[in-house]
């Protein structure tokens, strides 16, 4: 009897392991194929176009040419890169300064209140970027509610439009990305031990001091990932800086569009896009390294 039981197949037998491996491979095949078709393939096409020769009257000419990558040192493009990086840093700082404390307080509410806030945040995501930008145009116009309020409070000498400028672009970008960051941070914040700030309070720390000295260091990894998310969204933004900003404050996304649509230089636009993708991949690698170091500690 014992010999018969010993010969029965178990979960660790080679046929079972092969079947489990086949099932896992089949489940991973669909998302892998999706990524290959819609992520890797477009990047490879961009790389191929960026290495082609540019000729007037043709979108993409045959041949191999590295001239497009040498043109990345153009002052106009470099200025767009610097503006994009500065705007990304400013938008990330403002968004995290608003989102992190807000999510922390939401996570300390009762369950029903948390659900209500999450539904409200999800509702904000239903607004398209076009609608939000148009709303900011109306709000910041010379006849908008904000200008009328500032004029009525004598904080503005005469009514005038509050855009186009970098402040309007930053405010709109913060509004657009804020719901995403709050939803991104909520799972990590809700898992924090509620007794740690209380323990810090028993040792003499104020609530604000406990928040910055205890809670914030524990969230360094998620905060870095959220900052990377905001930076990627900001650098590649197009409509918001185009409508609410000036030409000298346009981002790489706007510059790339002008190169492709107005200058009709597809190889150069592709080279700019490849450089943008490479920069974003480097940023994500840096965030991953920060997260790995945090996990190791």
Coordinates of C-alpha atoms in Angstrom, one line a residue, residues 94-197:
X94 CA 3.9 71.2 -5.6
X95 CA 1.9 68.0 -6.4
X96 CA 3.6 66.0 -3.7
X97 CA 3.3 68.8 -1.2
X98 CA -0.5 68.8 -1.8
X99 CA -1.1 65.1 -2.4
X100 CA 0.9 63.5 0.4
X101 CA -0.6 65.3 3.4
X102 CA -4.1 65.0 1.8
X103 CA -3.8 61.3 1.3
X104 CA -2.4 60.9 4.8
X105 CA -5.4 62.5 6.4
X106 CA -7.8 60.7 4.1
X107 CA -6.2 57.3 5.2
X108 CA -6.9 58.2 8.8
X109 CA -10.6 58.8 8.3
X110 CA -13.4 56.3 8.7
X111 CA -13.8 53.8 6.0
X112 CA -17.0 55.4 4.6
X113 CA -15.3 58.8 4.4
X114 CA -12.3 57.3 2.7
X115 CA -14.6 55.7 0.0
X116 CA -16.3 59.0 -0.5
X117 CA -13.0 60.8 -1.1
X118 CA -11.8 58.1 -3.4
X119 CA -14.9 58.3 -5.5
X120 CA -14.5 62.1 -5.6
X121 CA -10.9 61.7 -6.8
X122 CA -11.9 59.2 -9.4
X123 CA -14.6 61.6 -10.6
X124 CA -11.9 64.2 -11.2
X125 CA -10.2 61.8 -13.6
X126 CA -13.3 61.8 -15.9
X127 CA -12.5 65.4 -16.9
X128 CA -10.5 65.4 -20.2
X129 CA -7.3 67.6 -20.5
X130 CA -9.0 69.7 -23.2
X131 CA -11.9 70.5 -20.8
X132 CA -9.6 71.3 -17.9
X133 CA -7.3 73.6 -20.1
X134 CA -10.4 75.4 -21.4
X135 CA -11.7 75.9 -17.9
X136 CA -8.3 77.3 -16.8
X137 CA -8.5 79.7 -19.8
X138 CA -11.9 81.0 -18.6
X139 CA -10.8 81.1 -15.0
X140 CA -7.6 83.1 -15.7
X141 CA -9.0 85.4 -18.4
X142 CA -9.5 89.1 -17.8
X143 CA -13.2 88.6 -17.2
X144 CA -12.8 85.4 -15.1
X145 CA -14.0 84.9 -11.6
X146 CA -10.4 84.9 -10.2
X147 CA -9.5 88.2 -11.8
X148 CA -12.7 89.8 -10.6
X149 CA -12.1 88.6 -7.1
X150 CA -8.5 89.9 -7.1
X151 CA -9.7 93.3 -8.5
X152 CA -12.5 93.5 -5.9
X153 CA -10.0 92.9 -3.1
X154 CA -7.7 95.5 -4.6
X155 CA -5.0 93.0 -5.1
X156 CA -4.9 93.8 -8.8
X157 CA -4.9 97.4 -10.0
X158 CA -6.8 96.7 -13.2
X159 CA -8.3 93.5 -14.8
X160 CA -5.9 91.6 -17.0
X161 CA -5.4 88.0 -18.1
X162 CA -3.3 85.8 -15.9
X163 CA -2.1 83.7 -18.8
X164 CA -0.1 82.9 -20.8
X165 CA 2.8 82.3 -18.4
X166 CA 4.6 79.6 -16.6
X167 CA 2.5 79.9 -13.5
X168 CA -0.7 79.1 -15.4
X169 CA 1.0 76.1 -17.0
X170 CA 2.2 74.8 -13.6
X171 CA -1.2 75.3 -11.9
X172 CA -3.0 73.4 -14.7
X173 CA -0.5 70.5 -14.7
X174 CA -0.7 70.2 -10.9
X175 CA -4.5 70.0 -11.2
X176 CA -4.3 67.4 -14.0
X177 CA -1.8 65.1 -12.3
X178 CA -3.0 65.5 -8.7
X179 CA -5.7 62.8 -8.8
X180 CA -3.3 60.2 -10.2
X181 CA -0.7 60.9 -7.5
X182 CA -3.2 60.7 -4.8
X183 CA -4.5 57.3 -6.0
X184 CA -0.9 56.2 -6.5
X185 CA 0.1 57.1 -2.9
X186 CA -3.1 55.9 -1.2
X187 CA -2.3 52.1 -1.0
X188 CA 1.2 52.8 0.5
X189 CA 0.0 55.4 3.0
X190 CA -3.0 53.3 4.1
X191 CA -0.6 50.5 5.1
X192 CA 1.5 52.7 7.4
X193 CA 1.4 51.8 11.1
X194 CA -0.8 54.3 12.8
X195 CA 1.0 53.8 16.1
X196 CA 4.3 55.1 14.9
X197 CA 3.3 58.8 14.9

